[in-house]
Amino acid sequence: MRSHWHTVFGLTCAALGACGDGFDPRSLLSSYRVVGVTVSANEVSPADSLTLKAWDFDPRDAGLMSDAPPPTYAWSLCPVPLGSAAQFQCLTLEGVSLEMPLEGDAAEITVDLGPDGLDLVGTVLPKVSAALAKLQGGATDGLPVTPPPTLPLQFRLRAGDPSIGVVQVVRTVSLRLAPSESAPPNKSPRLAALTADARPFCEASVEAGAPECFAGAPVGTTLNLRVELDSGPREVCTADDLAQARCPDATPPIEALTYSWFTSAGELEFDFTNDETPENALKLPARLDEEGREAQKVYVFAVVRDGRGGLDVLEASFDMTRLP
Amino acid sequence: MRRVRLGVFTAACLALPHGAASAQPVAPPSAASTAPSAAPTGVLTKAPALQRFVEAVRPAGTEAIEGSVLLNLVVQVDGTVGDVTVEAPTGHGFDEAAVAAARQFTFSPAEVDGAPAAVQLSYRYNFTVTTQAVTVVADVPVGALTGVLVERGTRAPLVGVTVRIESPPLEAVTDAEGRFEFQGVPAGQVKVVVDEASYYRIEDLEPIEAGKATAVKYYVERTTSPLEGTVVVGRRLKKEVSQKTLTLTEIRKIPGTSGDALKVVQNLPSVARAPFGGGQLVIRGSNPDSSGALINRHLIPLAFHFGGLRSTFSSALLESIDLYPGNFGAEFGRFSGGVVDARVRRPKTDRIHGFVEADFFDAGVLVEGPVGENGAFALAGRRSYIDALLPLFLPDDANLDFVVAPRYYDFQAIYDWKHGPQQFKLYLFGSDDALTFLLDQPASDPAIRGSFKNQTSFSRLYANWVYRVTDDVTQDLSVSVGMNNLFFSGAGRFNFKNDVWLVTAREDIEVKLGERLKLRTGLDVESFVGELDITAPQPPKEGDDQGAGTPISTDKLITAKRDFLFVNPALWLELQARITDDLLVVPGARVDYDYKLDDYTIDPRVNARWQVVDGTTVKGGVGAYMQRPGPDESDPDFGDPTIQLERSVHSTVGLEQRLAEGLTLDSSIFYKWLYGQVVRAPAEDVTGGPLAEADQRGIDYENLGKGRVYGLEVLLRRELSDRFFGWISYTLSRSERKDAPTEAWRVFDFDQTHILTALAQYKITSAWEVGARWRFVTGNPETPYEGAIYDANTDTYTPLRANTVNSSRLPSFHQLDVRIDRNWIFDEWILTGYLEVQNAYNRANAEGYSFNYDYSERALISGVPILPSFGLRGEF
């Protein structure tokens, strides 16, 4: 009980924000950052192909650190992740890590899991079975252990550059080895539009440059940001989601969406997430980063998550101008 | 007995012998024995009171000589005086006269542990010379003067105090109830004088009417605080090598503790400082969960309320607190760290007493008094009002809304009955802490948002029957029945509900086998039956990231809902063998069985004390100890039920040296070896996923851990005198762990190399007291972060810890606390107010680090800044 109180006390302290920090808010993009990794499917079969895209902020695009080299991307896959408490290590079997590098050095890659690609069934899964056997104290009669119906495939990305910042990211999808009717694959929520003061961003708008789109605002302005979801009902959580507390324990257990916001300048009203309200307010700074410039490019990212691995990202930018 | 000297004297001068401080022993009565074999083992629960005073016969020719003889009296079980020895002679034949008179004294019997017992005390017999010039006046009308002397504020009767009438010169000495009487006092106004050591002088004019009796009542004020000394606590027979005993008279006003008795334990050697000054008991480098807090030797689940602000049992009802940092006797077990055993006192029986008090955090009340001829009761309660005050201090943008701000209360109801060789105690007590808040936005982890609720409560019904079967055999049966309730829910995702019924029972038997041999044995059983409903992350273990580390969103959740049962019986035996008058050896053994693990231990122990010369004692001990693994570690669903009991060996050698009267030095060197410690099995999936599904046992634990703790403890202690007490405690220690045989030693989470506490309390007058405490503690170890990994699924960053656990330290801690007490003494009650200033020089002590979102920047989290607080207490 004592340690329990310690946790509560620490939690309270953290929540109060009274423990002294003065750090930049998490939502402020000032160096290289990956704000999300979207996948073409949250659940895949062994023969599928999967596309991953890292949504990153490059400070050079916002006029910051413009002399720095561009970011690099190094992808890899871990079929037996040890989880966050083990600091996302990949299992090492007989001195050899099961982590395998993937082809592709861009922010977006496509991975073929089938026999012409990674060959999960022929190459990777036997290693997983061997790992499971080892962890269970050795498989009997030398037979491999049958893997469970689903396995987590953890994709890893090391991106950036020392001059602008280097980040390590993991993105996990489920590999379904046996079909299940009771637990349909989770689908990511989809963001349809990102608006500022009820106007689409000109760069993101189909009718870019149209007078009704949002192209920019002077310093000191407060913008009302909003994202629109693709229409469609929320998904129903599965029993496994509930057991792992990934969904609210409601009846029916409908997934709850949360939104994260990021900006390269200014201050967001909600620094982190705003529950199920897809809105936020961005107060632009009182002056530009560099005196003498007419405008400064500001980037905004909106990320929606369903808490079960599904996510989508929208990115927009606009010019923040000097006061006339 | 009332002693009246009166009359109209014809002599011009008369020498009168009397005991000027006759009923005020110059030192507190000690339960030390008259002979080693008769050594009481318990606490002096009732001091002897002088009931019959016998005047010494002055040797011829000494009528004009004054003298003072310090005697040592042995008050026997029936209250008569046995051996009388002269401790400080004065000559002139006074010594022999005083001895002869003292042998005829009668006292009310003293009691040790509630049973009549022989004790010894110091007694100063004064021979004074009073010049009396009395003129005999025939046919003068006379009256009488009767009265009673009580101590101002406490209303305690003053016994054996001389009351004088100046003209004509008359004297009377108060009896056991503080009464005195003069007969044949000439009518008119007389001047009454009370001039007693340790009390302010009283001079008063009283009218005497012929043929009538004038009744008076004097409230005599102590020159030192009347609250001190009202609790007389004897010393236990020392048989342990590391035991430290605190008495309430010493600790109520120690700065920085707000008068809380249990918190004072944290100022003793061997006890590490808990982060944020919290209530964790980290004793001799052991985990907080490896040390236990007991009430009358029965476990309570929570020693302190929220944040360590206040103990869960009223300090006012405690008689003493024993800290056993290690090498404790066979009667205690199940802890590889230390034991803090608080003993509850018998409520006062002379009249109804009570107090009401309030300070910055809470308010409390106590009422106690007699019930019938043999019974006594006490009712006490306390409730915090932080829930009312905290919202007033929260900033508007705090992102936090308290539904129930930190709130606690506790209660105690005591009935104590004793008659002859039997004593029965019945206690009902409990505690409840609650906290509910809404967190609008997460600080860093999406999981940490929404509504959070925590409630921790326990209640106990405790019964104790002590029966002194014969002079040589005593049995002590105690049973405690109650519930522990722990509930936590968070964000609609996490839930922990644990309701436990528990029964703890002890049957202790003490048999005197001879003049130098005593056998103590007993049965010690604890059993728990309860319900568990949990969906929550695995609690961090020692060496894990305890703070800002792994996000809950990415943590594996353990889920279970079922009943459970634990039964842990133990049998213990101890022999107290006084080999010589100066050498005490206490071998013992304890057998513990754990029903859940189907594992048992046999732990032999031996302690010894040798008084080399008067004032110098060498001590030592070695013994084996066990500790049950945490319930989660042995759980069949999310732990490993195949693990075994954890083991340890304690060893201590030490020296106790009396440096001067009231000044002692207690030093020890200790080494503790921990083995079979439960640690996570290496290379295991601890976060879920396929391996957890495949491995139905959940997290794999093994008894592979080892630990070693060694160091030096020193306590320089100035015992309570009229005006001053204090101590300097210092601990130099190192506590290390090895989580796997192939790993290197690393320091323990709470390893603190230097722990220094210096405190002092000084009574300026009976009204004013000041105190100060200064502490210096090495900063706790911590493991630096080396970047972080972003989990795109959960939008969380998981810090990457350096490979070497606890490889750096927080800055050292030092802090000064000061306190000023003011007493306002009224005739029948006392008001006490205090102002306490914690962290008087506003040191920004580091309690940990806070980090930015990706752990690339960090800042120190400071502890409590300068914090003044005040309190009031009205006592009657």
GROMACS .gro file of C-alpha atoms in nm, chain B residues 225-447:
model
  223
  549SER     CA    1   0.631   2.217   3.136
  550PRO     CA    2   0.359   2.029   3.323
  551LEU     CA    3   0.297   1.815   3.021
  552GLU     CA    4   0.632   1.654   3.052
  553GLY     CA    5   0.659   1.370   3.290
  554THR     CA    6   0.291   1.302   3.290
  555VAL     CA    7   0.361   0.983   3.106
  556VAL     CA    8   0.599   0.775   3.306
  557VAL     CA    9   0.759   0.514   3.095
  558GLY     CA   10   1.006   0.265   3.219
  559ARG     CA   11   1.268   0.090   3.023
  560ARG     CA   12   1.226  -0.257   2.896
  561LEU     CA   13   1.485  -0.507   2.983
  562LYS     CA   14   1.726  -0.472   2.698
  563LYS     CA   15   1.777  -0.798   2.526
  564GLU     CA   16   1.801  -0.679   2.168
  565VAL     CA   17   2.115  -0.546   2.013
  566SER     CA   18   1.970  -0.277   1.790
  567GLN     CA   19   1.651  -0.177   1.958
  568LYS     CA   20   1.577   0.193   2.003
  569THR     CA   21   1.295   0.295   2.233
  570LEU     CA   22   1.126   0.632   2.221
  571THR     CA   23   0.896   0.760   2.491
  572LEU     CA   24   0.625   1.013   2.439
  573THR     CA   25   0.774   1.262   2.676
  574GLU     CA   26   1.068   1.297   2.442
  575ILE     CA   27   0.910   1.317   2.106
  576ARG     CA   28   0.597   1.520   2.109
  577LYS     CA   29   0.767   1.842   2.017
  578ILE     CA   30   1.038   1.738   1.779
  579PRO     CA   31   1.045   1.987   1.492
  580GLY     CA   32   0.934   1.867   1.156
  581THR     CA   33   0.711   1.593   1.284
  582SER     CA   34   0.405   1.794   1.385
  583GLY     CA   35   0.399   1.599   1.706
  584ASP     CA   36   0.352   1.269   1.533
  585ALA     CA   37   0.519   0.994   1.728
  586LEU     CA   38   0.574   0.746   1.448
  587LYS     CA   39   0.735   1.005   1.226
  588VAL     CA   40   1.001   1.055   1.486
  589VAL     CA   41   1.128   0.708   1.407
  590GLN     CA   42   1.257   0.850   1.083
  591ASN     CA   43   1.509   1.050   1.286
  592LEU     CA   44   1.682   0.747   1.429
  593PRO     CA   45   1.986   0.571   1.292
  594SER     CA   46   1.924   0.303   1.030
  595VAL     CA   47   1.613   0.472   0.890
  596ALA     CA   48   1.656   0.627   0.547
  597ARG     CA   49   1.477   0.938   0.445
  598ALA     CA   50   1.175   0.871   0.227
  599PRO     CA   51   1.127   1.082  -0.086
  600PHE     CA   52   0.915   1.392  -0.026
  601GLY     CA   53   0.929   1.310   0.345
  602GLY     CA   54   0.671   1.039   0.285
  603GLY     CA   55   0.579   0.756   0.512
  604GLN     CA   56   0.786   0.478   0.368
  605LEU     CA   57   0.993   0.284   0.620
  606VAL     CA   58   1.328   0.216   0.460
  607ILE     CA   59   1.531   0.048   0.730
  608ARG     CA   60   1.887  -0.071   0.691
  609GLY     CA   61   1.876  -0.074   0.316
  610SER     CA   62   1.568  -0.289   0.278
  611ASN     CA   63   1.265  -0.230   0.062
  612PRO     CA   64   0.980  -0.041   0.227
  613ASP     CA   65   0.769  -0.352   0.195
  614SER     CA   66   1.033  -0.548   0.386
  615SER     CA   67   0.968  -0.354   0.704
  616GLY     CA   68   0.654  -0.355   0.907
  617ALA     CA   69   0.458  -0.128   1.135
  618LEU     CA   70   0.289  -0.302   1.425
  619ILE     CA   71   0.046  -0.198   1.693
  620ASN     CA   72   0.097  -0.409   2.001
  621ARG     CA   73   0.289  -0.656   1.783
  622HIS     CA   74   0.005  -0.695   1.530
  623LEU     CA   75   0.056  -0.579   1.173
  624ILE     CA   76  -0.127  -0.279   1.036
  625PRO     CA   77  -0.123  -0.225   0.660
  626LEU     CA   78  -0.068   0.147   0.665
  627ALA     CA   79   0.142   0.335   0.916
  628PHE     CA   80   0.083   0.678   0.771
  629HIS     CA   81  -0.193   0.866   0.602
  630PHE     CA   82  -0.161   1.019   0.258
  631GLY     CA   83   0.188   1.138   0.181
  632GLY     CA   84   0.321   1.045   0.524
  633LEU     CA   85   0.154   1.347   0.681
  634ARG     CA   86   0.028   1.172   0.990
  635SER     CA   87   0.033   0.827   1.141
  636THR     CA   88  -0.288   0.630   1.133
  637PHE     CA   89  -0.292   0.568   1.507
  638SER     CA   90  -0.320   0.853   1.754
  639SER     CA   91   0.017   0.937   1.903
  640ALA     CA   92  -0.153   1.041   2.224
  641LEU     CA   93  -0.253   0.683   2.291
  642LEU     CA   94   0.090   0.538   2.246
  643GLU     CA   95   0.307   0.444   2.537
  644SER     CA   96   0.628   0.380   2.353
  645ILE     CA   97   0.766   0.301   2.012
  646ASP     CA   98   1.031   0.041   1.958
  647LEU     CA   99   1.239   0.043   1.645
  648TYR     CA  100   1.411  -0.285   1.563
  649PRO     CA  101   1.627  -0.213   1.259
  650GLY     CA  102   1.756  -0.569   1.254
  651ASN     CA  103   1.848  -0.867   1.465
  652PHE     CA  104   1.512  -0.858   1.634
  653GLY     CA  105   1.413  -1.145   1.855
  654ALA     CA  106   1.228  -1.459   1.755
  655GLU     CA  107   0.893  -1.314   1.854
  656PHE     CA  108   0.903  -1.101   1.537
  657GLY     CA  109   0.921  -1.236   1.186
  658ARG     CA  110   0.813  -1.215   0.823
  659PHE     CA  111   1.029  -0.908   0.766
  660SER     CA  112   1.382  -0.896   0.635
  661GLY     CA  113   1.406  -0.525   0.704
  662GLY     CA  114   1.306  -0.373   1.034
  663VAL     CA  115   1.011  -0.363   1.265
  664VAL     CA  116   0.845  -0.064   1.429
  665ASP     CA  117   0.630  -0.175   1.718
  666ALA     CA  118   0.408   0.087   1.880
  667ARG     CA  119   0.269   0.000   2.221
  668VAL     CA  120  -0.064   0.139   2.327
  669ARG     CA  121  -0.086   0.273   2.680
  670ARG     CA  122  -0.355   0.212   2.937
  671PRO     CA  123  -0.591   0.509   2.952
  672LYS     CA  124  -0.566   0.730   3.256
  673THR     CA  125  -0.777   0.624   3.549
  674ASP     CA  126  -0.764   0.907   3.802
  675ARG     CA  127  -1.031   1.118   3.632
  676ILE     CA  128  -1.162   1.215   3.292
  677HIS     CA  129  -0.890   1.361   3.070
  678GLY     CA  130  -0.896   1.478   2.716
  679PHE     CA  131  -0.782   1.721   2.454
  680VAL     CA  132  -0.886   1.891   2.136
  681GLU     CA  133  -0.618   1.984   1.887
  682ALA     CA  134  -0.596   2.130   1.542
  683ASP     CA  135  -0.317   2.219   1.308
  684PHE     CA  136  -0.254   2.293   0.945
  685PHE     CA  137  -0.367   1.955   0.820
  686ASP     CA  138  -0.619   1.806   1.058
  687ALA     CA  139  -0.801   1.819   1.389
  688GLY     CA  140  -0.825   1.555   1.658
  689VAL     CA  141  -0.996   1.486   1.985
  690LEU     CA  142  -0.939   1.246   2.271
  691VAL     CA  143  -1.132   1.160   2.585
  692GLU     CA  144  -1.020   0.906   2.842
  693GLY     CA  145  -1.092   0.811   3.196
  694PRO     CA  146  -1.192   0.542   3.440
  695VAL     CA  147  -1.474   0.293   3.400
  696GLY     CA  148  -1.573   0.141   3.729
  697GLU     CA  149  -1.309   0.032   3.971
  698ASN     CA  150  -1.083  -0.158   3.735
  699GLY     CA  151  -1.160  -0.033   3.390
  700ALA     CA  152  -1.045   0.252   3.174
  701PHE     CA  153  -1.153   0.384   2.837
  702ALA     CA  154  -1.028   0.611   2.566
  703LEU     CA  155  -1.194   0.749   2.256
  704ALA     CA  156  -0.998   0.935   1.993
  705GLY     CA  157  -1.047   1.053   1.639
  706ARG     CA  158  -0.882   1.266   1.375
  707ARG     CA  159  -0.996   1.410   1.045
  708SER     CA  160  -0.804   1.607   0.788
  709TYR     CA  161  -0.930   1.916   0.613
  710ILE     CA  162  -0.683   1.924   0.330
  711ASP     CA  163  -0.978   1.862   0.102
  712ALA     CA  164  -1.120   2.196   0.205
  713LEU     CA  165  -0.796   2.391   0.191
  714LEU     CA  166  -0.611   2.251  -0.107
  715PRO     CA  167  -0.851   2.378  -0.375
  716LEU     CA  168  -0.796   2.728  -0.242
  717PHE     CA  169  -0.426   2.705  -0.322
  718LEU     CA  170  -0.452   2.539  -0.661
  719PRO     CA  171  -0.386   2.766  -0.956
  720ASP     CA  172  -0.678   2.818  -1.189
  721ASP     CA  173  -0.494   2.651  -1.475
  722ALA     CA  174  -0.393   2.345  -1.273
  723ASN     CA  175  -0.561   2.105  -1.513
  724LEU     CA  176  -0.692   1.926  -1.210
  725ASP     CA  177  -1.028   1.914  -1.045
  726PHE     CA  178  -1.061   1.749  -0.708
  727VAL     CA  179  -1.385   1.568  -0.648
  728VAL     CA  180  -1.246   1.446  -0.319
  729ALA     CA  181  -0.918   1.615  -0.239
  730PRO     CA  182  -0.681   1.422  -0.015
  731ARG     CA  183  -0.890   1.333   0.287
  732TYR     CA  184  -0.816   1.104   0.578
  733TYR     CA  185  -0.954   1.014   0.913
  734ASP     CA  186  -0.877   0.763   1.183
  735PHE     CA  187  -1.038   0.655   1.504
  736GLN     CA  188  -0.951   0.458   1.816
  737ALA     CA  189  -1.173   0.321   2.091
  738ILE     CA  190  -1.002   0.150   2.382
  739TYR     CA  191  -1.129  -0.037   2.682
  740ASP     CA  192  -0.875  -0.163   2.934
  741TRP     CA  193  -0.963  -0.367   3.238
  742LYS     CA  194  -0.730  -0.514   3.493
  743HIS     CA  195  -0.771  -0.672   3.824
  744GLY     CA  196  -0.514  -0.863   4.016
  745PRO     CA  197  -0.319  -1.090   3.787
  746GLN     CA  198  -0.546  -1.041   3.490
  747GLN     CA  199  -0.570  -0.769   3.230
  748PHE     CA  200  -0.805  -0.747   2.937
  749LYS     CA  201  -0.782  -0.499   2.651
  750LEU     CA  202  -1.027  -0.437   2.373
  751TYR     CA  203  -0.943  -0.195   2.094
  752LEU     CA  204  -1.139  -0.086   1.791
  753PHE     CA  205  -0.945   0.131   1.552
  754GLY     CA  206  -0.922   0.211   1.186
  755SER     CA  207  -0.821   0.452   0.918
  756ASP     CA  208  -0.954   0.576   0.586
  757ASP     CA  209  -0.781   0.774   0.311
  758ALA     CA  210  -0.952   0.889  -0.004
  759LEU     CA  211  -0.858   1.090  -0.307
  760THR     CA  212  -1.059   1.150  -0.622
  761PHE     CA  213  -0.968   1.389  -0.895
  762LEU     CA  214  -1.039   1.461  -1.255
  763LEU     CA  215  -0.752   1.520  -1.490
  764ASP     CA  216  -0.871   1.710  -1.794
  765GLN     CA  217  -0.565   1.657  -2.008
  766PRO     CA  218  -0.296   1.397  -1.983
  767ALA     CA  219   0.045   1.511  -1.874
  768SER     CA  220   0.231   1.291  -2.119
  769ASP     CA  221   0.044   0.967  -2.156
  770PRO     CA  222  -0.304   0.945  -2.308
  771ALA     CA  223  -0.390   0.685  -2.046
   0.00000   0.00000   0.00000
